[in-house]
XYZ file of C-alpha atoms in Angstrom:
652
model
C 51.437 2.476 -39.925
C 55.032 1.425 -41.643
C 53.969 1.840 -45.487
C 53.566 5.539 -44.970
C 57.055 5.794 -43.081
C 58.312 3.575 -46.143
C 56.310 5.896 -48.733
C 58.412 8.520 -46.966
C 61.582 6.498 -47.955
C 60.552 5.790 -51.116
C 59.725 10.040 -52.198
C 63.153 10.295 -50.577
C 64.949 8.093 -52.783
C 63.338 8.317 -55.856
C 64.173 12.294 -55.707
C 67.574 11.275 -54.618
C 67.732 9.899 -57.503
C 66.496 12.271 -60.137
C 69.043 14.711 -58.705
C 71.796 12.394 -59.560
C 73.199 13.132 -55.953
C 72.133 13.615 -52.304
C 72.279 11.915 -48.556
C 70.720 8.835 -49.188
C 71.670 7.574 -45.865
C 69.830 9.316 -43.067
C 66.854 10.269 -45.716
C 66.347 6.047 -45.090
C 67.291 6.186 -41.448
C 65.380 9.598 -40.308
C 61.714 9.334 -42.066
C 60.372 7.557 -38.474
C 61.287 10.097 -36.333
C 60.295 12.546 -38.866
C 57.255 10.782 -39.129
C 56.334 10.563 -35.511
C 56.658 14.366 -34.955
C 54.850 15.340 -37.685
C 51.698 12.767 -37.321
C 51.792 12.605 -33.821
C 52.877 16.453 -32.382
C 54.043 18.830 -34.344
C 51.562 21.805 -34.854
C 52.278 23.332 -38.340
C 49.524 25.731 -39.976
C 48.679 25.962 -43.991
C 47.052 28.714 -43.483
C 49.740 30.557 -41.515
C 53.298 29.303 -42.443
C 55.178 31.458 -39.714
C 51.974 31.138 -36.913
C 53.329 32.550 -33.679
C 52.392 29.214 -31.852
C 53.484 26.510 -34.083
C 56.436 23.955 -32.896
C 59.948 24.738 -34.221
C 61.344 21.922 -35.852
C 65.181 22.057 -37.008
C 66.217 19.692 -39.042
C 70.224 20.390 -37.559
C 71.455 17.491 -39.502
C 70.939 19.352 -42.449
C 71.680 16.901 -45.112
C 69.064 14.780 -43.932
C 66.436 17.154 -45.523
C 64.312 14.163 -47.932
C 62.966 13.446 -44.705
C 61.252 16.198 -43.997
C 60.445 17.360 -47.514
C 59.034 13.677 -48.059
C 56.334 14.166 -44.940
C 55.476 17.731 -45.985
C 54.745 16.671 -49.638
C 52.492 14.211 -48.509
C 50.752 16.816 -46.217
C 50.283 19.111 -48.680
C 52.787 21.749 -47.933
C 55.429 21.180 -50.784
C 54.110 20.418 -54.547
C 55.358 17.248 -56.319
C 57.162 19.510 -58.699
C 58.997 21.017 -56.207
C 60.588 17.085 -54.923
C 61.195 16.323 -58.346
C 63.261 19.703 -58.414
C 65.406 18.744 -55.321
C 68.745 19.745 -55.450
C 68.201 22.178 -58.966
C 68.012 26.084 -59.149
C 65.533 27.655 -57.880
C 63.566 25.027 -56.125
C 62.374 24.759 -52.443
C 63.728 21.645 -51.868
C 67.599 22.467 -52.045
C 69.917 19.724 -50.416
C 70.405 21.200 -47.121
C 66.948 22.822 -45.667
C 66.561 27.037 -46.203
C 64.714 29.523 -43.919
C 62.374 31.958 -46.047
C 59.303 33.983 -44.201
C 57.146 32.123 -45.857
C 57.920 28.518 -46.340
C 57.617 25.594 -43.793
C 61.226 25.564 -43.154
C 62.075 26.902 -39.655
C 66.361 27.946 -40.260
C 68.717 27.250 -42.860
C 71.051 24.524 -41.643
C 73.898 22.436 -43.250
C 76.826 23.413 -40.606
C 76.279 20.512 -38.264
C 75.686 21.519 -34.362
C 74.467 24.723 -35.547
C 70.667 23.709 -35.588
C 71.051 22.748 -31.630
C 72.327 25.773 -31.048
C 69.537 27.518 -33.147
C 67.287 25.508 -31.392
C 68.468 26.572 -28.011
C 67.807 29.852 -28.870
C 64.268 28.945 -30.128
C 63.319 27.811 -26.418
C 64.894 30.342 -25.016
C 62.745 32.984 -26.855
C 59.660 30.816 -26.057
C 60.566 30.808 -22.440
C 61.476 34.761 -21.847
C 57.667 34.922 -23.896
C 55.661 33.246 -21.931
C 56.924 35.065 -19.049
C 56.597 38.145 -20.326
C 53.102 37.711 -21.710
C 52.047 34.940 -18.383
C 48.460 36.394 -18.529
C 48.142 34.734 -22.065
C 50.837 32.514 -21.969
C 48.695 30.083 -23.777
C 49.514 31.965 -26.502
C 53.150 31.390 -26.487
C 52.930 27.590 -25.373
C 54.389 25.691 -28.299
C 57.571 22.883 -27.991
C 60.927 23.477 -29.996
C 61.955 20.052 -31.276
C 65.469 19.235 -33.132
C 66.820 16.646 -35.113
C 70.048 15.572 -34.543
C 72.813 13.306 -36.244
C 76.139 12.115 -34.441
C 78.090 14.911 -36.059
C 76.392 17.764 -34.690
C 76.781 16.005 -31.207
C 80.817 16.453 -31.912
C 80.610 19.815 -32.553
C 81.959 22.010 -30.278
C 78.528 23.936 -31.046
C 76.499 21.627 -29.815
C 78.538 21.291 -26.277
C 78.298 24.584 -25.434
C 74.495 25.357 -26.347
C 73.344 21.894 -24.387
C 75.062 22.693 -21.806
C 73.733 25.845 -21.063
C 70.043 24.906 -22.217
C 70.486 22.104 -19.138
C 71.417 25.533 -16.883
C 68.233 27.369 -17.883
C 66.114 24.201 -18.024
C 64.738 24.749 -21.042
C 61.264 22.038 -20.247
C 60.253 22.499 -23.923
C 63.407 22.287 -25.942
C 63.010 18.190 -27.172
C 66.682 16.795 -29.097
C 66.122 13.175 -30.973
C 69.283 11.782 -31.898
C 69.223 9.661 -35.885
C 71.586 7.120 -34.044
C 72.850 5.008 -36.686
C 76.877 3.948 -35.616
C 78.079 5.794 -39.065
C 79.410 8.809 -39.746
C 80.654 10.276 -43.529
C 84.604 8.567 -43.097
C 83.996 5.521 -40.684
C 81.724 4.292 -38.094
C 81.112 6.563 -35.155
C 82.778 4.996 -32.502
C 86.279 5.341 -34.668
C 86.171 9.000 -33.509
C 83.943 9.076 -31.184
C 83.158 6.601 -27.363
C 81.282 9.324 -25.310
C 78.577 7.927 -23.154
C 75.594 9.965 -24.299
C 73.797 9.091 -21.131
C 75.877 10.259 -19.060
C 77.030 13.547 -21.014
C 73.215 14.691 -21.594
C 72.943 14.257 -17.059
C 76.314 15.654 -16.567
C 74.701 18.898 -18.202
C 71.132 18.676 -16.579
C 69.557 17.043 -19.710
C 67.071 13.751 -19.238
C 68.143 10.683 -21.575
C 65.573 8.247 -22.995
C 66.672 5.426 -25.745
C 64.062 3.963 -28.072
C 64.021 1.984 -31.154
C 63.169 3.568 -34.350
C 59.502 2.090 -34.511
C 57.183 5.043 -34.623
C 55.252 3.959 -31.818
C 58.293 3.698 -29.492
C 59.440 7.051 -30.489
C 55.690 8.444 -29.278
C 55.803 7.284 -26.475
C 59.126 8.307 -25.522
C 58.300 12.070 -26.614
C 55.004 11.547 -24.681
C 57.366 10.910 -21.614
C 59.819 14.130 -22.840
C 57.191 16.794 -22.748
C 56.216 15.603 -18.788
C 60.073 16.308 -18.055
C 61.161 19.362 -16.039
C 64.191 19.845 -17.950
C 65.558 19.335 -22.146
C 65.334 15.996 -22.728
C 67.782 14.275 -25.235
C 65.993 11.339 -27.286
C 68.205 8.326 -28.780
C 66.529 6.681 -31.502
C 68.696 3.867 -32.771
C 68.362 3.967 -36.387
C 70.026 2.121 -39.750
C 71.729 3.909 -41.847
C 70.657 3.764 -45.950
C 68.148 0.711 -44.670
C 67.094 -1.033 -47.231
C 70.267 -0.045 -49.724
C 73.199 -2.092 -50.587
C 75.371 -0.632 -48.063
C 72.919 -0.344 -45.204
C 74.904 -0.190 -41.513
C 77.489 1.057 -43.491
C 79.711 4.641 -43.421
C 78.955 4.488 -47.538
C 75.482 4.640 -47.053
C 76.148 8.355 -45.940
C 76.065 9.861 -49.641
C 75.445 6.527 -51.492
C 74.686 7.067 -55.312
C 71.134 5.345 -56.085
C 70.768 3.999 -59.734
C 68.251 1.594 -60.351
C 69.854 -2.022 -58.841
C 69.238 0.332 -55.586
C 65.533 1.179 -56.440
C 65.068 -2.887 -57.011
C 66.835 -3.883 -53.883
C 64.344 -1.265 -51.833
C 61.059 -2.495 -53.408
C 62.682 -6.053 -52.372
C 63.567 -4.875 -48.560
C 60.147 -2.656 -48.116
C 58.416 -4.836 -50.462
C 57.465 -1.987 -52.288
C 56.256 -0.994 -55.709
C 58.089 2.497 -56.766
C 56.470 3.182 -59.432
C 57.619 6.966 -60.609
C 56.867 9.069 -57.857
C 53.492 7.933 -57.565
C 51.661 7.052 -54.843
C 47.915 5.863 -53.509
C 45.498 8.393 -52.714
C 45.342 6.632 -49.019
C 48.878 7.994 -48.245
C 48.482 11.488 -48.339
C 44.874 10.998 -46.797
C 46.922 10.175 -43.907
C 49.250 13.030 -44.043
C 46.827 15.280 -44.355
C 44.529 13.956 -41.424
C 46.902 13.606 -39.036
C 49.276 16.699 -40.035
C 47.655 19.876 -41.983
C 44.072 18.829 -40.827
C 45.175 18.187 -36.961
C 47.702 21.373 -37.633
C 44.431 23.634 -38.588
C 42.790 22.726 -35.522
C 45.188 23.477 -33.234
C 45.800 27.072 -35.544
C 41.496 27.674 -35.422
C 41.594 27.429 -31.318
C 44.696 29.128 -30.905
C 42.602 32.075 -32.564
C 39.266 31.412 -30.432
C 42.265 32.021 -27.576
C 43.462 35.308 -29.436
C 40.151 36.530 -29.450
C 39.115 35.727 -25.627
C 42.562 36.841 -24.548
C 41.905 39.872 -26.551
C 39.188 40.147 -24.631
C 40.387 40.502 -21.091
C 43.838 41.881 -22.155
C 43.176 43.946 -25.250
C 47.188 45.878 -24.125
C 48.942 42.747 -23.844
C 47.628 40.908 -27.274
C 48.026 43.834 -28.937
C 52.098 44.532 -27.881
C 52.672 40.476 -28.043
C 51.517 40.679 -32.440
C 53.463 43.935 -32.348
C 56.571 42.193 -31.568
C 55.721 39.309 -33.895
C 54.699 41.872 -36.644
C 58.620 43.534 -35.949
C 57.004 46.384 -34.083
C 58.959 47.389 -31.552
C 59.935 50.394 -29.042
C 61.907 53.205 -31.209
C 65.322 53.554 -29.054
C 66.397 56.398 -31.455
C 63.856 58.378 -29.072
C 65.183 57.268 -25.684
C 68.736 57.638 -26.063
C 69.395 61.089 -24.732
C 72.589 62.994 -26.014
C 72.873 65.828 -23.304
C 73.600 63.534 -20.539
C 76.124 61.360 -21.329
C 79.846 62.070 -20.067
C 81.636 62.690 -23.104
C 85.581 62.591 -23.842
C 84.704 58.918 -23.142
C 86.067 55.563 -24.751
C 82.936 54.238 -27.685
C 82.187 51.894 -25.176
C 81.719 53.692 -22.673
C 78.839 55.670 -24.674
C 77.516 51.962 -25.506
C 77.099 51.918 -21.189
C 76.019 55.091 -21.296
C 73.413 54.044 -23.678
C 72.374 50.607 -22.080
C 71.341 52.500 -18.924
C 69.350 54.714 -20.165
C 67.593 52.143 -21.700
C 67.302 49.815 -18.383
C 65.530 53.322 -17.062
C 63.286 53.681 -19.771
C 61.854 49.792 -18.677
C 62.820 48.541 -22.033
C 61.875 44.647 -22.538
C 61.335 43.555 -25.792
C 65.355 42.960 -26.573
C 67.331 39.727 -25.083
C 70.837 40.490 -24.969
C 73.995 39.825 -23.234
C 77.418 38.663 -23.967
C 80.200 36.208 -23.595
C 81.513 36.799 -19.860
C 82.831 40.357 -20.682
C 79.750 42.403 -19.955
C 81.125 44.333 -17.695
C 83.955 45.032 -20.550
C 81.355 45.865 -23.185
C 79.183 47.298 -20.839
C 75.974 45.483 -22.948
C 74.401 45.393 -19.374
C 71.501 46.448 -17.555
C 72.128 44.521 -13.693
C 74.121 41.052 -14.510
C 72.520 40.407 -10.515
C 69.047 40.133 -12.529
C 69.471 38.108 -15.544
C 67.055 35.876 -17.191
C 69.208 32.592 -15.971
C 68.116 33.375 -12.450
C 64.639 34.530 -13.467
C 62.958 33.874 -16.931
C 61.480 37.353 -16.731
C 64.767 39.547 -16.933
C 66.089 39.774 -20.701
C 69.852 39.735 -19.928
C 71.098 36.420 -20.765
C 74.682 35.086 -19.120
C 75.837 33.025 -21.909
C 79.002 32.218 -19.937
C 82.437 32.116 -22.716
C 80.693 30.331 -25.346
C 80.989 32.700 -28.230
C 80.074 30.478 -31.205
C 77.290 29.298 -29.264
C 76.144 32.739 -28.328
C 75.515 33.631 -31.910
C 74.024 30.765 -33.191
C 71.372 30.807 -30.267
C 70.822 34.452 -30.932
C 70.056 33.172 -34.460
C 67.422 30.833 -33.336
C 65.986 33.956 -30.875
C 65.616 35.761 -33.857
C 64.138 32.967 -35.820
C 61.680 31.961 -33.461
C 60.005 36.369 -33.338
C 59.016 38.349 -31.437
C 61.989 39.436 -29.895
C 65.148 41.281 -30.734
C 68.821 40.306 -29.724
C 71.697 41.647 -29.128
C 74.956 40.168 -28.111
C 78.418 41.102 -27.892
C 82.109 40.281 -26.908
C 85.988 41.341 -27.654
C 86.557 42.320 -31.671
C 89.007 39.711 -31.853
C 87.095 37.070 -31.259
C 84.388 37.796 -33.483
C 86.551 34.890 -35.481
C 84.595 32.121 -33.725
C 81.612 33.461 -34.152
C 81.867 34.440 -38.379
C 80.067 30.370 -38.982
C 76.852 31.574 -36.971
C 77.309 35.304 -38.079
C 77.592 33.686 -41.899
C 74.501 31.913 -41.605
C 72.350 34.674 -39.950
C 73.336 36.701 -42.668
C 71.920 34.112 -45.113
C 68.383 34.077 -43.750
C 68.645 37.747 -43.522
C 67.662 37.503 -39.758
C 68.051 41.720 -37.712
C 70.767 40.530 -36.030
C 73.421 42.827 -34.323
C 76.904 42.469 -32.267
C 78.642 44.235 -30.401
C 82.135 43.723 -30.563
C 84.512 46.607 -28.467
C 88.792 46.456 -27.978
C 88.984 47.562 -31.893
C 92.801 48.146 -32.125
C 96.122 47.751 -31.345
C 95.537 49.745 -28.445
C 93.741 47.777 -26.544
C 97.506 46.914 -25.443
C 99.206 44.635 -22.918
C 96.842 42.131 -23.593
C 99.267 41.374 -26.594
C 98.413 40.695 -29.780
C 95.864 37.409 -28.969
C 93.356 40.722 -28.131
C 94.693 43.104 -30.825
C 92.438 43.215 -33.910
C 93.514 43.996 -37.495
C 92.173 41.107 -39.377
C 88.560 40.986 -38.281
C 86.882 43.837 -39.688
C 87.719 42.888 -43.656
C 86.723 38.814 -42.656
C 83.131 40.713 -41.658
C 82.868 42.867 -44.267
C 83.005 40.281 -46.808
C 80.560 38.173 -45.313
C 77.267 39.162 -47.572
C 74.691 41.393 -46.339
C 76.861 41.837 -42.997
C 77.379 45.914 -42.075
C 80.062 46.177 -40.125
C 79.384 50.120 -37.639
C 83.223 52.049 -36.562
C 81.590 55.681 -34.627
C 84.636 57.653 -33.748
C 82.619 60.039 -30.772
C 79.409 59.731 -28.544
C 76.976 61.113 -31.794
C 78.171 58.325 -34.237
C 77.940 55.582 -31.550
C 73.958 57.032 -31.088
C 73.851 56.199 -35.030
C 75.123 52.957 -34.111
C 72.969 52.230 -31.630
C 69.627 53.013 -33.586
C 70.884 50.456 -36.501
C 71.724 47.625 -34.035
C 67.803 47.979 -32.674
C 66.179 49.172 -35.937
C 68.122 46.200 -38.131
C 65.245 44.653 -40.323
C 66.782 41.761 -42.529
C 70.297 42.271 -42.068
C 73.286 41.654 -40.222
C 74.640 44.900 -38.151
C 77.982 45.259 -36.179
C 79.171 47.717 -34.087
C 83.088 48.158 -33.542
C 83.346 50.492 -30.043
C 86.914 51.444 -28.955
C 88.392 50.733 -25.400
C 90.673 54.112 -25.054
C 88.738 57.790 -25.074
C 88.301 59.410 -27.747
C 87.499 63.111 -28.148
C 83.737 64.463 -28.457
C 84.862 68.076 -30.214
C 84.312 66.892 -33.510
C 81.439 68.947 -35.057
C 79.267 65.839 -36.464
C 75.644 66.503 -37.506
C 73.744 62.755 -36.244
C 71.212 63.292 -38.977
C 74.235 63.124 -41.478
C 75.725 59.802 -40.318
C 72.813 57.974 -42.047
C 74.207 58.720 -45.200
C 77.456 56.666 -43.456
C 80.160 58.893 -44.480
C 79.943 62.307 -44.188
C 82.032 65.805 -44.607
C 82.935 65.555 -40.316
C 85.493 68.950 -41.097
C 83.883 71.649 -43.665
C 86.664 72.536 -46.196
C 85.097 74.038 -49.564
C 88.161 73.580 -51.719
C 90.602 71.296 -50.414
C 93.677 70.457 -51.382
C 93.385 66.872 -49.837
C 90.765 64.494 -48.660
C 91.536 63.078 -44.971
C 89.141 59.837 -44.413
C 88.773 57.163 -42.312
C 86.229 55.896 -38.971
C 85.897 54.638 -35.284
C 89.707 55.617 -33.394
C 91.079 57.043 -36.114
C 89.064 60.109 -36.738
C 90.893 61.976 -33.986
C 94.396 61.194 -35.988
C 93.319 62.742 -38.637
C 92.331 66.058 -36.694
C 95.708 66.046 -35.450
C 96.561 65.366 -39.151
C 94.416 68.114 -40.368
C 96.146 70.856 -37.833
C 99.767 70.134 -38.930
C 98.961 70.538 -42.472
C 96.809 73.540 -41.978
C 100.202 74.712 -40.465
C 101.677 74.240 -43.831
C 99.313 75.967 -45.861
C 97.302 72.724 -46.939
C 93.520 72.413 -46.488
C 92.132 69.495 -46.247
C 88.355 68.468 -45.299
C 87.681 65.382 -43.312
C 85.317 62.338 -44.088
C 84.192 60.391 -41.550
C 83.296 56.704 -42.634
C 81.809 55.156 -39.768
C 79.700 52.276 -42.329
C 82.024 51.606 -45.331
C 80.113 48.818 -46.709
C 77.163 51.581 -46.530
C 78.724 54.813 -47.786
C 79.700 53.195 -51.606
C 75.809 52.163 -51.475
C 75.241 56.450 -52.159
C 75.116 57.647 -55.134
C 78.029 57.708 -57.424
C 77.907 61.839 -57.725
C 77.289 62.047 -53.956
C 80.725 60.225 -53.463
C 82.643 61.998 -55.697
C 81.449 65.144 -54.549
C 82.355 64.702 -51.259
C 85.976 62.846 -52.210
C 86.429 65.586 -54.809
C 90.104 67.504 -53.616
C 93.009 69.167 -55.804
C 95.524 66.182 -55.213
C 93.808 63.237 -53.804
C 92.526 61.221 -51.017
C 94.112 59.761 -47.821
C 91.856 57.304 -46.118
C 93.532 54.952 -42.451
C 91.811 52.206 -40.430
C 93.527 49.884 -38.367
C 92.729 46.990 -40.084
C 93.687 45.207 -43.344
C 90.450 45.984 -45.182
C 91.397 46.604 -48.814
C 87.666 48.120 -49.514
C 89.283 51.005 -48.588
C 91.002 50.834 -52.287
C 87.583 51.222 -53.903
C 87.268 55.012 -53.377
C 89.653 55.038 -56.452
C 86.812 54.124 -58.172
C 85.267 58.045 -57.098
C 88.223 60.147 -57.590
C 90.505 61.514 -61.227
C 93.459 62.221 -59.201
C 95.316 59.891 -56.119
C 94.436 57.832 -53.532
C 96.573 56.620 -50.990
C 95.539 53.922 -47.769
C 97.026 53.464 -44.988
C 96.133 49.764 -42.992
C 96.916 47.460 -40.090
C 98.871 44.012 -41.520
C 100.449 42.832 -39.050
C 100.593 40.606 -35.448
C 101.113 43.313 -32.484
C 102.549 42.919 -29.160
C 102.237 43.182 -26.021
C 102.774 47.132 -24.844
C 100.992 49.942 -23.931
C 98.307 50.636 -26.601
C 99.114 54.154 -27.183
C 103.139 53.157 -27.979
C 102.154 50.269 -30.014
C 99.676 52.600 -32.445
C 102.091 55.178 -32.576
C 105.090 52.061 -34.005
C 102.772 51.086 -36.348
C 102.629 54.031 -37.701
C 99.777 55.625 -36.223
C 101.477 58.979 -36.089
C 101.496 62.373 -36.864
C 104.599 62.437 -38.431
C 104.283 58.952 -40.393
C 100.898 60.356 -42.084
C 101.962 63.713 -42.797
C 104.895 61.762 -44.481
C 102.740 59.673 -46.205
C 100.776 62.418 -47.723
C 103.951 64.742 -48.911
C 105.457 61.728 -50.128
C 102.588 60.278 -52.344
C 99.939 62.211 -52.586
C 101.187 66.113 -52.870
C 104.593 65.712 -54.310
C-alpha cells in the first residue's frame, strides 16, 4: 500500500521542484491522510464535480496543496499538464487550493484557521438540509472532512468555530490533524503547549490519536463515523519525510534540488522518472477513488428517481435550491404595512417578521449575539442550536467565526445565508469577507449602528473607517439606504445576490420617511431623489446624511439657490452606470457637494463626471462617548457647517 502513498509524494516533490518553490514539508507528511480519505471514504463524481451529495473535503492547511493535487491527478481528475504547471499563471494547481463552480476543490484556503470555519459551515448546511428534507434525507447524507495543521489550530477563528460545532453536535464533521510537531519558525512546542485531547473534549468533540499508517487512519475514521459528536483525529506524521530536513521546521518550505531527489529516492526506495509512473498506480487510484465515486453517484441517481416518484414536490424544491432558485422575497415584502419614520434597522426587523410569517426556510441567518439589536431575528427561542429544523443560528460572540461559517454554508450549496453584527465589528470579519468575495460567493451581511450617532457607546462602537475598508475589497458591494423604500431595495439585494458579496448598512437612529423615493429607481444605485430641472448645485450622499441634505436644500432655497438631491445607496455600483447617466444626473451650474459619515475617498471619483467643482465632506477621526446627535453635529454634520462649505467652496 505504501507504494501508492510514495507515488503521491514523488509527484508532489517533482511538481515543487519544477515550480522552483513550494511547501515540501506537508506535501510529504499529509499524503497518508489524503490517500486514505480519498481511496476509502470520500465520494466524488467525475460526471458531476459539484454533485450535491458528494463528501466535502477542506484542506484548511492550504499550503499542503500538492498532497491533494497528487491524489486528484492519479484518480483522473487533474491532468499531468496541470501538475507540471503548479503555481504558474492560469494553472488549475495554484499554490493554495482555489474554488470554482466547475472544479474538484470545495473551497479556497490559505489563511489558516478559516478552512475549519468553512468546514463547520458545510456541516451546518448538511445538518439543516437533512432535517428540512427528512423524508428524503438520504439524498443529503454526506460527511465533511477537514485536514488541518498546527497553524490552523492556533488561529482564533479555529477556537470560535470548533466550539460552536461541538455545541451543535455536528456528528458528520471529521477533522484530521497533520500533527508533525513543526511549524515555519520553530518546533510547535516552542509556541504551543496545549493538550489537544483535553481541549477537544472540553468543547464536546471526540478525540482519537493515531499513527500515519493508512490502515490506522482508516480505522480511526471508521470509529469517528460512529460518533454522535464531531471528531478530531490527531495523526502523528513526519514533516518533510524523506528529505534532508525531515522532522525539522526547515522542511516546511524546503527548496527541492537534485540532491533532495536523490535522498528521496534512497529513503523510499523509489525511482523518480520525470513525472512517469507505472500504469498500475493510476489503475489503483481510478478504481478506488473515481470508479468507487461513480458507483456511489449512480446509486444516488437511482435513489433520486425513487424519491421523485414518492415526494415530487420535496425533490423539486431540493434540486431548485441547489440551482440557487429560491423564494423571491421582493414579492413578500409589503411596504404598505411598515411603520414609518424609523431607524433603517427597524425596517429590517419589520421585513424579517414578514418573512417569518411567510414561513421562509431556504435561508440560514444569525448574528454574533446581537439579533435583538440588529433586528435580524424570527424568534430567538426557536433556533438551530436547539432544533435543527429552525433556520436561525445563535453564533454567540464569534464574529470572525460567523463569517467563515457563512462562507462554508454557501459553499455547501442549497441555502442562502445572512449574518449580522455592528458595523464597527466588521474589522473582525474582514479576512473571511475577503476570501468569500474571492470565491464569488453570494454572501450577505447586515451591519447596523453605522455612524457617530451610535452615541454613548463611544468611539469603539462608532464606525467611520469601516465603509472604505469594505468597499476596497473586490466583489464586495456596500448598500446604505436612507428610508424604508431604499431599505427594501437593499434587503432585496441581500437575498438575491448571485456571485458577489452584498452588505447592507443600517442606522440605529430614526430617519424621515417623507422623501419622494421611487422604488424602481433605487436599482440604478444612484438617482434623483429631489427633482430639480436646472439646479445650481447637486447635493448627494447616502443613508442618514440624506436627512441632513434635505435641511440644507431648504436653507439654500431660502437664498434662491436651486438644488437637486441625489441619493447614492450603493456608491460602487453607481459608478458602474453609463457615463452619460451619471454626468446628466450630476450636471449643475456650480458643482457637486457630497457627504457621508465615512473616510471613503471613492466619493472623489465624482470629479471624473463633471466639468465644475466638487467638494466632499466626510468623517476622518474617532468619536467619543456622548449624545450621538450632538457628536454628529460637532463633527461638522450640521446644516450650518454644510451651508458654509457650499457657499465658500462651490458657489464662490
